[in-house]
Tab-separated table of C-alpha atoms in Angstrom:
chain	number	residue	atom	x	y	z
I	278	UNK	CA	4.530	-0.655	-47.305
I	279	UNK	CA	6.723	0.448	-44.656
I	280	UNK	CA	5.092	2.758	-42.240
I	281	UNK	CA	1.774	1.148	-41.887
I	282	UNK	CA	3.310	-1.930	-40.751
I	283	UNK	CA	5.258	-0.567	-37.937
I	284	UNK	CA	2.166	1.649	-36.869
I	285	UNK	CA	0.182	-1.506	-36.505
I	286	UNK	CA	3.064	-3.094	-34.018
I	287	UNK	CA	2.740	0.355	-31.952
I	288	UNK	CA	-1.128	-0.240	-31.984
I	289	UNK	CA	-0.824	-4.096	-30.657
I	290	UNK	CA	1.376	-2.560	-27.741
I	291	UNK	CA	-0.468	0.179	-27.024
I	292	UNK	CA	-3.234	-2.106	-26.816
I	293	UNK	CA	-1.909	-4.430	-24.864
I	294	UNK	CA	-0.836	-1.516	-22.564
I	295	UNK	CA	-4.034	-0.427	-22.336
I	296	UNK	CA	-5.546	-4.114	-21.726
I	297	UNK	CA	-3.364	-4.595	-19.113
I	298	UNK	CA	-4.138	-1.506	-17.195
I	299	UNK	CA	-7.998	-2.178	-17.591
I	300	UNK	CA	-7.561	-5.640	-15.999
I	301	UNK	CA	-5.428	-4.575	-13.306
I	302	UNK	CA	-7.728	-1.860	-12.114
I	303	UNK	CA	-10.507	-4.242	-12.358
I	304	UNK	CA	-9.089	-6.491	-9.865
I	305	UNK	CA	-7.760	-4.145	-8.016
I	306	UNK	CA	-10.924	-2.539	-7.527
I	307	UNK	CA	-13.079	-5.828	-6.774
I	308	UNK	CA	-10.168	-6.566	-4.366
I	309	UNK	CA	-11.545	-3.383	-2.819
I	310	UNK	CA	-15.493	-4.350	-2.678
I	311	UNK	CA	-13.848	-7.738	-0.992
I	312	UNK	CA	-12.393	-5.903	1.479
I	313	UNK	CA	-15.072	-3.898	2.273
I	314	UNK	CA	-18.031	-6.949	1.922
I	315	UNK	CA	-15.806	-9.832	3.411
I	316	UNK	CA	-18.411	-11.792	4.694
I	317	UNK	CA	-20.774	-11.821	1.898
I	318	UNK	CA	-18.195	-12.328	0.161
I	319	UNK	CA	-16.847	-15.324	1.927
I	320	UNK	CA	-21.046	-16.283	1.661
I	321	UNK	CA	-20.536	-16.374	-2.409
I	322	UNK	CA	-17.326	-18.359	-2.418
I	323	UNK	CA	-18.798	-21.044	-0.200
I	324	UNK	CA	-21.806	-21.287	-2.425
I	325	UNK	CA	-19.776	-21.110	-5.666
I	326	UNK	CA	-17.889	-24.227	-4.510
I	327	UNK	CA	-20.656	-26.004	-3.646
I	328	UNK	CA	-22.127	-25.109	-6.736
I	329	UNK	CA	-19.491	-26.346	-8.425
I	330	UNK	CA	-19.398	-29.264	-7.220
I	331	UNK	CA	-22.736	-30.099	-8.096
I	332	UNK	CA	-21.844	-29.407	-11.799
I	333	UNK	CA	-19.177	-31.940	-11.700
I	334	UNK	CA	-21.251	-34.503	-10.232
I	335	UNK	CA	-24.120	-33.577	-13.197
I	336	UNK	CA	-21.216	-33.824	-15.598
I	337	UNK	CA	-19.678	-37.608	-14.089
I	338	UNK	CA	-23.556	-39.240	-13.983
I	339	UNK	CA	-24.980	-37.418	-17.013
I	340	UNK	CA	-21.531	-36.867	-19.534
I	341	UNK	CA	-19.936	-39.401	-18.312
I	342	UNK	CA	-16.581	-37.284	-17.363
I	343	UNK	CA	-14.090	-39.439	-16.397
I	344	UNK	CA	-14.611	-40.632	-12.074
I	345	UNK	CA	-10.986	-40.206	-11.342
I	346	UNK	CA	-10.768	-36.439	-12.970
I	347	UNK	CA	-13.861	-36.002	-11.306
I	348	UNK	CA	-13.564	-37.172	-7.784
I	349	UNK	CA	-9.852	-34.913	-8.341
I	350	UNK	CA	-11.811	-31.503	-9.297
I	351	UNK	CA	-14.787	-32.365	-6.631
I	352	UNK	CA	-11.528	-33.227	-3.569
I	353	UNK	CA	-9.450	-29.670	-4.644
I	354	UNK	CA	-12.968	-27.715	-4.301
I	355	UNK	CA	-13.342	-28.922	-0.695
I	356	UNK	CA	-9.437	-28.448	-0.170
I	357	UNK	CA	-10.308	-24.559	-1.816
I	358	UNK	CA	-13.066	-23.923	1.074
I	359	UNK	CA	-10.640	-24.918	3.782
I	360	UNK	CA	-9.103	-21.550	2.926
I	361	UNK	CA	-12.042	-19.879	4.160
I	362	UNK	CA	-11.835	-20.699	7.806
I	363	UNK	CA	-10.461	-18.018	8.652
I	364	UNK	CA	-12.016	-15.401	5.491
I	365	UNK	CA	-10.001	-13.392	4.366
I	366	UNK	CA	-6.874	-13.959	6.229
I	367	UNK	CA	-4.355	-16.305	4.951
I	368	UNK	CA	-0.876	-17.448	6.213
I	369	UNK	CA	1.153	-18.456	2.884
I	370	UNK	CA	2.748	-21.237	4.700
I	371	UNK	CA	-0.352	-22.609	5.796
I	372	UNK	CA	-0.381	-26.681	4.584
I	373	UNK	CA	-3.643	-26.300	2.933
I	374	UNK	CA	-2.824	-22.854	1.017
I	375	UNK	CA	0.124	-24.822	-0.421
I	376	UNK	CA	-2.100	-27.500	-1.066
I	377	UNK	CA	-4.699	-25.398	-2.781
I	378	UNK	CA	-2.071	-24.110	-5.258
I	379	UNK	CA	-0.741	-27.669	-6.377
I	380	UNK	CA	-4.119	-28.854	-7.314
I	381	UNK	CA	-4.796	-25.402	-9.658
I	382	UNK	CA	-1.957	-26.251	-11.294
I	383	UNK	CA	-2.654	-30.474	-11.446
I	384	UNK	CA	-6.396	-29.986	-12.343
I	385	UNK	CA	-5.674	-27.682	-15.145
I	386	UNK	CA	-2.436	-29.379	-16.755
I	387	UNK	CA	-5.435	-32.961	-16.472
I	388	UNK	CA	-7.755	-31.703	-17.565
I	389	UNK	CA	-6.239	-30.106	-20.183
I	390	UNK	CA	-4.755	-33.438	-21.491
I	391	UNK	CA	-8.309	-35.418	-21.386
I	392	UNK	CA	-9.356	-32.965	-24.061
I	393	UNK	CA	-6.410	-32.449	-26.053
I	394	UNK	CA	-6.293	-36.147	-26.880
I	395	UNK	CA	-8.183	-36.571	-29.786
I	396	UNK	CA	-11.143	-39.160	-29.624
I	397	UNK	CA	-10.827	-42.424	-31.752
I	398	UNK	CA	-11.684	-43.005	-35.220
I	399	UNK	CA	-15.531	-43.096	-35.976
I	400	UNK	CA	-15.067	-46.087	-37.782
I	401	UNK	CA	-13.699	-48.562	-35.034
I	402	UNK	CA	-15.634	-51.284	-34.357
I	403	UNK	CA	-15.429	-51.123	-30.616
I	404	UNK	CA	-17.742	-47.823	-29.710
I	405	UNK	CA	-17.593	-48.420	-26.390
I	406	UNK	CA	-13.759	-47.092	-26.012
I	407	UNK	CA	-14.459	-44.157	-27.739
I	408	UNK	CA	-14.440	-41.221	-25.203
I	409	UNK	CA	-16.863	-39.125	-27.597
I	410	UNK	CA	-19.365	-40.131	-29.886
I	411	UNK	CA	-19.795	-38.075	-33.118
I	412	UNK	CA	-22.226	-35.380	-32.234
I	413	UNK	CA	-20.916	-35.594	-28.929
I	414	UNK	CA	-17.461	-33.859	-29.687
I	415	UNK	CA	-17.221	-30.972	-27.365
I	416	UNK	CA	-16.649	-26.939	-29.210
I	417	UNK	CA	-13.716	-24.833	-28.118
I	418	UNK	CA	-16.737	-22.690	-26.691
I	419	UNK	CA	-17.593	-25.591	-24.303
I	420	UNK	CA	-14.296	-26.800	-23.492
I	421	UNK	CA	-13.394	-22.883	-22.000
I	422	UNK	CA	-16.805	-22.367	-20.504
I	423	UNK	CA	-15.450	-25.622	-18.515
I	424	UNK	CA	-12.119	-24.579	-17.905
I	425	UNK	CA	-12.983	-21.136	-16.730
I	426	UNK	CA	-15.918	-22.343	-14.483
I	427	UNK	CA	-15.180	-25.273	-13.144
I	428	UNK	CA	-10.926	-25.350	-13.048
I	429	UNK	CA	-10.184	-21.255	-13.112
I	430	UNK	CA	-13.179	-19.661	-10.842
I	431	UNK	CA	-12.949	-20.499	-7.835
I	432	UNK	CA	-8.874	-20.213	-7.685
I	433	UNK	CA	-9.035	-16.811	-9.144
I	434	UNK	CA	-12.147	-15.601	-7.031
I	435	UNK	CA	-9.812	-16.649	-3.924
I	436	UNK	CA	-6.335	-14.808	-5.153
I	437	UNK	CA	-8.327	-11.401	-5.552
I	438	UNK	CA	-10.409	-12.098	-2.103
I	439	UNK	CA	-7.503	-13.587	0.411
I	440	UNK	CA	-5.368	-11.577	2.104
I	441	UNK	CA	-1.646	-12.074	2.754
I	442	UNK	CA	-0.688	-12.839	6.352
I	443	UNK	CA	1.900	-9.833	6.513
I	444	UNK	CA	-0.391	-7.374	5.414
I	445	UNK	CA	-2.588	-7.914	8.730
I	446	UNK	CA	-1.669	-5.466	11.112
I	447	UNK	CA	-1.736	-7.010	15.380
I	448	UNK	CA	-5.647	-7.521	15.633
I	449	UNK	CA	-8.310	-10.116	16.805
I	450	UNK	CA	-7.826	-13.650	14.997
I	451	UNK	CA	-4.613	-12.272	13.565
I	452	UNK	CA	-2.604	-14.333	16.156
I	453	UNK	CA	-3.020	-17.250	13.488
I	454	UNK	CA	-0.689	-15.714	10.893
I	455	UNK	CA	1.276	-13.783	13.545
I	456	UNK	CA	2.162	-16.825	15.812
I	457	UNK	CA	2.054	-14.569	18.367
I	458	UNK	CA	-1.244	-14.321	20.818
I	459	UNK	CA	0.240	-12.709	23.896
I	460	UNK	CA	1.226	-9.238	21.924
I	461	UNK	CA	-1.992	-9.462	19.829
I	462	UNK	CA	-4.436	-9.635	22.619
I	463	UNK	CA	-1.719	-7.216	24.797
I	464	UNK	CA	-2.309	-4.652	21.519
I	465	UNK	CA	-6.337	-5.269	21.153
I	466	UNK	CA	-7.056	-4.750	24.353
I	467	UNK	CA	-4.909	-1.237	24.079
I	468	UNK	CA	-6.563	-0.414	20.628
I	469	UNK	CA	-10.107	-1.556	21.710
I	470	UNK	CA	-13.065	-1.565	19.420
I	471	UNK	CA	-12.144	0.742	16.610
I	472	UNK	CA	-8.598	-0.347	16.591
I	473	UNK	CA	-9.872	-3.960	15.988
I	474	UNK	CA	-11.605	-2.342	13.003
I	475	UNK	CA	-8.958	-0.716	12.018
I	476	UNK	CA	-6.480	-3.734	12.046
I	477	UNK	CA	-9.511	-5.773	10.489
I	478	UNK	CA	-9.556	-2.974	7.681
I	479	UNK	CA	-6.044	-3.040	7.092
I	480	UNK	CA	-5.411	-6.597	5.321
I	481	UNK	CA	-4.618	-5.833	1.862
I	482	UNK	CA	-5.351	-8.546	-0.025
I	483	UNK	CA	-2.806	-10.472	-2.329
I	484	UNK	CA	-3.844	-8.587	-6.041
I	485	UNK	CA	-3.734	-5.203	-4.269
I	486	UNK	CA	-0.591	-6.118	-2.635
I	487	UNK	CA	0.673	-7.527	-5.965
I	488	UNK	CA	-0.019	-4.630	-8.299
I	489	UNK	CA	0.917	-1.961	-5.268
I	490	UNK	CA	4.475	-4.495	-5.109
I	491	UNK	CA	4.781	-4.332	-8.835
I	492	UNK	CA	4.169	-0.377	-9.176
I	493	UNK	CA	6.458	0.115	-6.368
I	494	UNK	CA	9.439	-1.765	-8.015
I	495	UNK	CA	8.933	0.320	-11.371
I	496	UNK	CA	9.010	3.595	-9.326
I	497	UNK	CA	12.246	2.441	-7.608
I	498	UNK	CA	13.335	1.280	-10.843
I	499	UNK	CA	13.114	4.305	-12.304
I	500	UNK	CA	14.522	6.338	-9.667
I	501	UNK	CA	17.927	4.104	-9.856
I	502	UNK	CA	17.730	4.306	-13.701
I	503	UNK	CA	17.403	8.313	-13.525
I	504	UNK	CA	14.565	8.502	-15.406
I	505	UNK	CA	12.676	10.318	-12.422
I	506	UNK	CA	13.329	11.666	-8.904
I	507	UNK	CA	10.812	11.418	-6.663
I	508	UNK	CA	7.212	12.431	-8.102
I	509	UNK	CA	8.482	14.525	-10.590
I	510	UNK	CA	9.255	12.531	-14.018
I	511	UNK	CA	11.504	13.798	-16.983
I	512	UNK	CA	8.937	12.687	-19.262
């Protein structure tokens, strides 16, 4: 067979196409309801992380999780809600920003290595080194519930909620990504109430600011390519 072959490769990329689409809208869209519902939203992320952090203690006293692993993923959850002083501004040179995205990628590369290694033989005499016992072996089902609830959540929940610093247009509180507190207050107090709201309203948050960056550079690309002009495609 020949054709079917190749029309199954076209299928996986249309797919593909398609799943990526799907995903992007979705985040786009709850980047949207963020926007719109920042402080419940800034309610739920403080819970979740507390929340969390409860788990991990549960899983140290009861499981018997390794303390140091532990103590790491229970220290980057209250590093993750020092992002949300300020809800759902962010400056991307802020100290603790930078510090947030280290330990994402430190917890997961850990934790990822304390279950990768295999536990030790069932038949070693010395049980009490062996990090499992043999019922005790956790499923891959288990292992990604853990990964995407207690390593991935609270990350992710934060890149579609936080807003880029210069996406916040001169308003109230924006002085701490602007630097500048003399023009902001000089422009609020010209603006008054509804142009606080407005400036408030304009922070585009760092998924919508992603895909809008990533949908812009395709348009451009196109355009130097000559594939299109403008609105108006050749295909």
């Amino acid at each position: 067979m020949w054709i079917l072959p190749l029309v199954g490769y076209a299928g996986v990329l249309f797919g593909f196409g398609f799943l990526t689409l799907a995903i992007a809208s979705g985040l786009y869209y709850l980047s949207e309801l963020v926007e719109e519902h920042t402080v419940f939203a800034k309610k739920l992320l403080s819970r979740l992380i507390y929340s969390i952090i409860t788990i991990q203690i549960f899983l140290t006293l009861v499981d018997r999780f390794p303390t140091f692993l532990s103590l790491l993923s229970i220290g980057s959850h209250a590093v993750y809600a020092g992002n949300l002083r300020r809800f759902p501004i962010v400056r991307l040179t802020d100290p603790v920003f930078l510090l947030s995205c280290v330990l994402v990628i430190l917890n997961h590369f850990l934790w990822f290595h304390y279950f990768s290694t295999p536990p030790l033989p069932s038949s070693s005499r010395n049980r009490t080194t062996n990090r499992y016992d043999d019922t005790d072996i956790p499923s891959f089902a288990e292992i990604a519930s853990f990964f995407g609830i207690c390593v991935w959540l609270v990350p992710f929940a934060m890149f579609v909620s936080l807003s880029a610093g210069e996406n916040v247009l001169p308003s109230m509180g924006s002085e701490y990504v602007t630097g500048d507190s003399n023009r902001t207050s000089g422009m609020t107090a010209k603006l008054g109430v509804d142009g606080d709201q407005r400036g408030k309203r304009s922070a585009k948050g760092l998924v919508k600011a992603a895909i809008d960056g990533t949908f812009q550079w395709m348009g451009d690309s196109g355009e130097a390519l000559g594939l299109w002009r403008g609105d108006k495609r050749r295909f």
